[in-house]
XYZ file of C-alpha atoms in Angstrom:
471
model
C -0.900 -2.328 25.111
C -3.657 -0.027 26.561
C -6.465 0.640 24.086
C -6.099 4.483 22.993
C -10.185 5.152 23.598
C -9.341 4.550 27.107
C -7.015 7.173 26.716
C -7.991 10.970 28.002
C -5.517 14.230 27.476
C -6.250 17.123 29.187
C -4.610 20.195 28.021
C -5.048 23.627 29.825
C -4.683 25.829 26.525
C -5.942 26.392 23.374
C -3.264 24.283 21.832
C -0.646 21.407 22.152
C 2.847 21.961 22.611
C 3.535 23.626 25.835
C 6.875 26.049 25.658
C 7.133 24.639 21.961
C 5.568 27.425 20.299
C 6.530 28.992 16.591
C 5.383 32.474 15.415
C 5.836 34.437 12.281
C 6.935 37.790 11.345
C 4.333 39.875 8.915
C 6.920 38.862 6.345
C 7.188 35.350 6.820
C 10.424 34.868 9.021
C 10.107 31.978 11.727
C 10.742 32.588 14.957
C 10.872 30.037 17.767
C 9.321 31.150 21.267
C 10.590 28.224 23.199
C 13.072 25.546 22.171
C 14.730 26.565 18.715
C 16.709 23.590 17.875
C 17.002 19.711 19.107
C 20.238 17.671 19.490
C 20.422 14.324 18.059
C 22.702 12.868 19.943
C 22.151 10.087 22.609
C 19.367 7.859 23.827
C 17.205 10.987 24.311
C 18.023 12.353 20.870
C 16.998 9.351 18.964
C 13.886 9.173 20.888
C 12.859 12.439 19.747
C 13.631 11.707 15.915
C 11.891 8.121 16.143
C 8.709 10.655 17.198
C 9.385 12.544 14.252
C 9.499 9.468 12.133
C 6.448 7.859 13.833
C 4.187 11.409 13.342
C 5.318 11.563 9.386
C 7.673 14.625 9.944
C 10.742 13.068 8.964
C 10.605 14.878 5.391
C 10.282 18.447 7.491
C 13.584 17.824 9.065
C 15.836 20.917 8.589
C 19.501 19.501 9.577
C 22.343 21.544 10.664
C 25.578 19.660 9.683
C 29.204 21.082 9.504
C 28.957 21.891 6.314
C 26.915 25.126 7.687
C 30.124 27.781 8.088
C 28.539 28.935 11.294
C 27.739 25.560 13.068
C 30.618 25.393 15.368
C 31.110 29.138 15.912
C 30.010 30.405 19.340
C 31.057 32.973 21.536
C 31.409 34.752 25.043
C 30.692 38.453 25.813
C 33.132 39.187 28.567
C 35.530 41.777 29.784
C 33.956 44.520 27.382
C 34.190 42.327 24.400
C 33.501 39.158 22.136
C 35.539 36.313 22.501
C 35.548 33.142 19.994
C 35.388 30.019 21.438
C 37.638 27.621 19.976
C 35.957 25.323 16.920
C 38.172 22.243 17.252
C 40.723 20.702 19.399
C 44.057 21.430 17.673
C 47.427 21.415 19.532
C 48.066 25.035 19.067
C 44.344 25.820 20.578
C 45.583 23.529 23.647
C 48.918 25.554 23.698
C 47.867 28.971 23.695
C 45.708 31.069 26.150
C 42.560 32.427 24.646
C 40.495 35.151 26.039
C 38.656 35.483 28.357
C 40.474 32.369 29.954
C 43.708 33.066 32.193
C 44.795 29.458 31.614
C 45.478 27.314 28.370
C 43.155 24.377 27.892
C 46.456 22.133 27.973
C 46.727 23.284 31.306
C 42.693 22.827 32.213
C 43.258 19.155 30.701
C 45.977 18.299 32.811
C 44.313 19.718 36.071
C 41.430 17.396 35.147
C 43.783 14.294 34.737
C 45.515 14.885 37.785
C 42.710 15.860 40.282
C 41.413 13.297 42.678
C 37.633 12.110 42.383
C 35.858 14.464 44.681
C 33.064 13.497 46.997
C 30.345 14.778 45.372
C 29.815 17.545 47.991
C 30.305 21.368 47.644
C 33.096 22.814 49.261
C 32.364 26.390 49.600
C 29.864 27.907 52.172
C 26.292 28.624 51.117
C 24.893 32.376 51.512
C 22.855 32.577 54.744
C 19.569 32.844 52.651
C 20.043 29.982 50.185
C 17.555 28.144 48.656
C 19.245 24.988 47.906
C 21.189 22.497 50.084
C 24.888 22.385 49.401
C 25.211 19.398 51.910
C 23.249 17.279 49.391
C 25.847 17.575 46.403
C 28.167 19.661 44.176
C 27.257 22.512 42.282
C 28.129 22.879 38.307
C 30.679 25.663 39.336
C 32.550 24.086 42.013
C 32.848 20.971 39.978
C 34.279 22.726 36.792
C 36.231 24.977 39.434
C 38.039 21.663 41.334
C 38.506 19.835 38.198
C 39.438 22.585 35.343
C 40.350 25.849 37.298
C 38.155 28.751 38.488
C 38.199 30.902 35.423
C 36.907 27.769 32.808
C 33.996 27.873 35.418
C 33.751 31.414 35.638
C 33.592 32.474 32.359
C 32.975 28.855 30.229
C 30.711 27.315 32.196
C 28.698 29.799 33.933
C 27.875 31.250 30.636
C 26.831 27.820 29.127
C 24.600 27.365 32.049
C 22.764 30.637 31.488
C 22.197 29.803 27.858
C 20.657 26.057 28.839
C 18.864 26.646 32.222
C 18.677 30.549 32.295
C 20.386 29.911 35.820
C 23.372 30.266 38.087
C 25.882 27.623 38.308
C 27.062 28.238 41.569
C 23.533 27.208 42.563
C 22.694 24.398 40.201
C 23.458 20.778 40.773
C 26.062 19.334 38.238
C 24.705 15.955 39.264
C 21.158 16.506 37.893
C 21.762 18.643 35.164
C 24.932 17.162 33.655
C 24.293 13.571 34.951
C 27.046 12.262 31.759
C 29.993 14.421 33.889
C 28.792 13.310 37.369
C 28.935 9.337 36.003
C 32.209 9.899 33.787
C 34.190 11.193 37.107
C 32.528 8.550 39.310
C 33.465 5.756 36.748
C 36.744 7.132 35.020
C 37.952 9.443 37.690
C 38.635 11.578 34.951
C 36.257 13.845 32.826
C 38.678 13.526 29.885
C 39.554 10.225 30.404
C 36.078 9.440 30.811
C 35.167 11.195 27.430
C 38.061 9.573 25.397
C 36.511 6.349 26.681
C 32.879 7.081 26.185
C 31.126 5.546 23.336
C 28.267 6.892 21.298
C 24.886 4.920 22.008
C 24.631 2.426 19.304
C 21.138 2.869 16.935
C 18.813 0.635 17.797
C 17.835 -1.950 14.825
C 14.676 -1.122 14.690
C 15.301 2.601 14.708
C 13.693 4.597 11.903
C 15.810 5.662 9.208
C 16.040 9.224 10.135
C 17.960 8.376 12.965
C 20.464 6.494 10.665
C 20.488 9.471 8.439
C 21.390 11.599 11.295
C 24.526 9.796 12.162
C 25.611 9.233 8.927
C 25.383 12.823 8.006
C 26.702 13.869 11.496
C 24.030 16.284 12.073
C 24.668 19.010 15.073
C 21.396 19.709 15.714
C 18.139 20.068 13.587
C 14.430 21.877 13.670
C 11.544 21.368 11.076
C 10.969 23.355 8.066
C 8.261 25.255 9.389
C 9.380 25.522 12.983
C 9.367 23.310 15.751
C 5.660 23.734 16.649
C 4.741 21.302 13.796
C 5.555 18.626 16.234
C 3.226 18.849 18.689
C 0.726 19.726 16.071
C 1.401 16.415 14.429
C 1.370 14.631 17.771
C -1.714 15.635 18.487
C -3.343 14.978 15.321
C -1.893 11.197 15.379
C -3.477 11.142 18.578
C -6.738 11.927 17.462
C -6.277 9.412 14.299
C -5.497 6.493 17.037
C -8.727 7.706 19.103
C -7.469 9.231 22.127
C -9.560 11.760 23.378
C -7.690 15.081 23.392
C -9.817 18.264 25.450
C -7.911 21.816 24.936
C -8.930 24.605 26.887
C -9.322 21.912 30.121
C -7.745 23.124 33.484
C -7.203 20.459 36.062
C -8.327 21.453 39.428
C -8.034 18.928 41.628
C -6.394 15.364 41.501
C -7.779 12.608 44.259
C -5.949 9.252 44.421
C -7.201 5.929 46.402
C -6.716 2.595 46.263
C -9.768 2.429 43.525
C -7.765 4.558 41.280
C -7.879 8.798 40.353
C -10.438 11.126 40.116
C -9.405 14.067 38.337
C -11.805 17.317 38.679
C -11.570 19.375 35.730
C -14.161 22.434 36.078
C -17.904 20.613 36.226
C -16.177 17.378 34.994
C -15.009 14.525 37.301
C -12.672 12.028 35.082
C -12.046 8.733 36.847
C -9.416 6.962 35.529
C -6.754 3.743 36.333
C -3.937 6.125 36.460
C -2.783 9.613 35.572
C 0.723 10.628 33.748
C 1.123 14.362 34.978
C 3.560 16.385 32.411
C 2.225 19.392 34.675
C 5.196 21.745 36.218
C 6.299 20.380 39.767
C 4.782 23.748 41.386
C 1.400 23.366 39.657
C 0.879 19.605 40.340
C 1.326 20.512 43.924
C -1.290 22.865 44.188
C -3.788 20.361 42.772
C -2.993 17.232 44.856
C -5.234 16.515 47.925
C -3.975 17.623 51.319
C -3.507 14.308 52.602
C 0.067 14.010 50.513
C 1.712 16.867 52.270
C 5.006 15.501 51.725
C 4.569 14.813 48.249
C 3.118 18.475 47.936
C 5.733 20.084 49.869
C 8.695 18.644 47.680
C 7.226 19.289 44.156
C 6.547 23.034 45.572
C 9.995 23.437 46.331
C 10.915 22.468 42.391
C 11.169 26.117 41.374
C 11.209 27.706 37.989
C 12.575 30.809 36.468
C 11.017 33.429 33.831
C 12.793 34.760 30.707
C 12.159 37.887 28.336
C 12.999 37.262 25.013
C 13.061 39.923 22.404
C 12.838 38.890 18.840
C 13.927 40.836 15.986
C 14.100 40.515 12.306
C 16.026 43.167 9.524
C 15.756 43.371 6.015
C 19.242 42.899 5.479
C 22.727 41.130 6.562
C 23.511 43.410 9.695
C 25.321 41.234 11.786
C 29.420 41.512 11.256
C 31.232 38.467 9.681
C 33.399 38.195 12.678
C 30.716 37.910 15.096
C 28.257 35.330 13.013
C 27.990 31.789 14.198
C 25.159 30.297 16.298
C 25.404 33.115 18.843
C 26.882 34.427 21.813
C 26.242 33.962 25.931
C 27.314 36.347 28.762
C 28.508 35.134 32.344
C 27.162 36.598 35.319
C 30.358 38.127 36.267
C 29.776 40.707 33.636
C 26.596 41.821 35.426
C 24.822 42.226 32.116
C 21.217 42.878 31.492
C 21.111 39.647 28.902
C 21.947 36.153 29.257
C 22.816 35.827 25.682
C 21.839 36.386 22.350
C 20.779 33.624 19.636
C 21.533 34.265 15.776
C 19.098 32.438 14.271
C 19.285 33.450 11.079
C 23.159 31.891 11.123
C 22.034 28.417 12.098
C 18.826 27.955 10.109
C 18.445 30.395 7.123
C 15.651 28.411 5.713
C 13.576 30.349 8.101
C 14.242 33.442 6.831
C 11.477 35.408 4.966
C 10.761 33.976 1.234
C 11.726 37.072 -0.310
C 14.349 37.974 2.566
C 16.987 35.437 2.142
C 19.587 38.053 3.523
C 17.684 38.893 6.348
C 18.775 39.265 10.126
C 17.004 37.025 12.654
C 18.016 37.032 16.500
C 16.545 36.423 19.663
C 17.741 38.368 22.725
C 17.434 36.460 25.952
C 17.139 38.282 29.488
C 16.255 37.307 33.083
C 16.307 34.027 34.191
C 17.735 33.592 37.787
C 18.359 37.052 37.804
C 14.776 38.250 36.487
C 13.291 39.540 39.557
C 16.403 41.088 40.724
C 16.805 43.231 37.951
C 13.372 43.550 36.813
C 11.181 43.170 39.833
C 7.642 42.995 38.934
C 8.368 44.883 35.671
C 6.532 43.638 32.470
C 7.029 47.010 30.123
C 7.912 45.493 27.088
C 9.678 48.846 26.123
C 12.126 48.168 28.924
C 13.152 44.869 27.592
C 13.333 46.290 23.921
C 15.599 48.986 25.220
C 18.300 46.558 26.642
C 17.968 44.162 23.555
C 18.540 46.926 21.593
C 21.613 48.054 23.308
C 23.058 44.626 23.642
C 23.139 44.107 19.713
C 24.572 47.674 19.365
C 27.289 47.568 21.742
C 28.124 43.406 21.561
C 27.681 42.843 17.955
C 28.402 46.271 16.686
C 25.308 47.002 14.816
C 25.019 50.943 14.322
C 21.340 52.252 15.245
C 20.043 48.849 15.034
C 16.350 49.541 13.263
C 14.825 46.239 13.213
C 11.857 45.506 11.025
C 10.009 43.361 13.527
C 10.093 43.297 17.042
C 8.395 40.712 19.305
C 8.592 40.856 23.266
C 7.549 37.571 24.975
C 7.560 37.008 28.978
C 7.986 33.474 29.405
C 6.718 32.928 32.991
C 8.482 30.127 34.917
C 9.390 28.249 32.287
C 13.010 26.747 32.992
C 12.839 24.483 36.170
C 16.063 24.780 38.198
C 17.658 21.758 39.472
C 19.221 23.122 42.478
C 22.137 21.048 44.788
C 20.231 18.251 46.244
C 17.702 17.930 43.405
C 18.445 14.204 43.328
C 17.809 13.511 46.523
C 14.247 15.029 46.564
C 13.160 13.157 43.441
C 14.502 10.138 45.137
C 12.149 10.637 48.291
C 9.464 11.534 45.704
C 10.112 8.513 43.690
C 10.051 6.107 47.281
C 7.052 8.151 48.413
C 5.075 6.920 45.031
C 6.397 3.414 44.747
C 5.987 2.758 48.527
C 2.272 3.797 48.583
C 1.788 2.241 45.078
C 0.074 5.910 44.212
C -1.235 5.666 40.412
C 0.655 8.493 39.325
C 3.772 8.763 36.742
C 5.611 12.140 36.746
C 7.051 13.331 33.382
C 8.108 16.875 31.890
C 10.888 19.313 32.309
C 10.820 19.782 36.361
C 12.307 16.324 36.678
C 15.228 14.752 34.990
C 16.180 17.326 31.809
C 14.750 20.468 30.343
C 15.148 19.941 26.689
C 12.885 18.453 24.217
C 14.920 15.184 24.225
C 14.738 14.962 27.868
C 11.191 14.992 27.986
C 10.446 12.563 25.077
C 12.702 9.968 26.578
C 11.357 10.666 30.053
C 7.550 10.036 28.830
C 8.489 6.899 26.883
C 10.019 5.555 29.641
C 7.026 6.329 32.189
C 5.085 4.619 29.758
C 7.120 1.525 29.390
C 7.157 1.186 33.214
C 3.372 1.430 33.104
C 2.784 -1.120 30.670
C 5.324 -3.638 32.252
C 3.325 -3.121 35.223
C 0.010 -4.249 33.628
């Protein structure tokens, strides 16, 4: 094990947490400016719950189970109206057409079952100014169109990708964004067959009780009583307890790597270390690496991120019609709408409503993403975003004359990395470069192998395990 007293954590901001930031309205309502919920499934989900338990926050977890009447309800706004997605796979659901889709889900499933395993390559031509290489893999859109039909890809999947990555499913890599689906086709020829044969990751024998509880109660997602911001704060406190040096407001200006170790330049200070674990966004890391690592700098610089604008609203009363209540809704790019989607925060986590406003409505409108500069250019006027957000909740959710008691607009600049087609090939090259030159550098964070909180936690665990194993 590494002596905690030899570990130095550099944080450029005045607080830890990165994009995990929780804010409160004047009335005490809780809003998340970054991730707002965490899924407990899979190895990554287990890793995060284990972390929550390790830092003493197990008693603060607020889970969402099937007992929440809105837990399964999700909508797509398409063709000028709200369309409810199926909440369960019943025979009637499989056999009938459901807007906005033009085919039954049974037909889409049969299409997958009879479709041959793909080559992993995109079949359509890229636009002349493409910033992604279609010869290096298959896009998410192509994969779903090939296996399930064009309308599933155009409406359902494209909307989902906007919700997760704020990105364009025709540009993003299936293999990098949804590796499980890539593996299912590769191993089982069919996604449907693969899902039927797929088994949940077993709970490790030494897992925390919190992990077992999540399985027993069948959690769908969870948050923390006072917001997810408590998680990085608790990790910070635990690190200090163990003797780790945490330096806030400390920007990294340059990183030099030699056969003798690493030199990190931060302001007037030069820190010498045996190894660096970088959680910087790829482009930022590229900018501080020495010129001698030109290949690595070029590859990291090409991992781009998109900007998302969010407008958060709090209404003093329950203003969302019952027919639209649920997790929220997404808007596919074919609609050419100003918004990516809307999350109905008060439906998923009513526990975060203001103490004296239990029937209040909290929601978050998301805009921009891959289309941010196309729609807004360099515009950062809050009034513009508020105008489009209010227009959306009025026309989409049928809220007449929306007048929220609280409004908060935030521009999250370059917050979500985009894994364009060819991303996995780029990472293979980066990993090989670091390995062959035995560079004392580990890469973690959302720029590489998953943008979720779970992915980042699991990636950090894996990096530390490899580092310890090499000693």
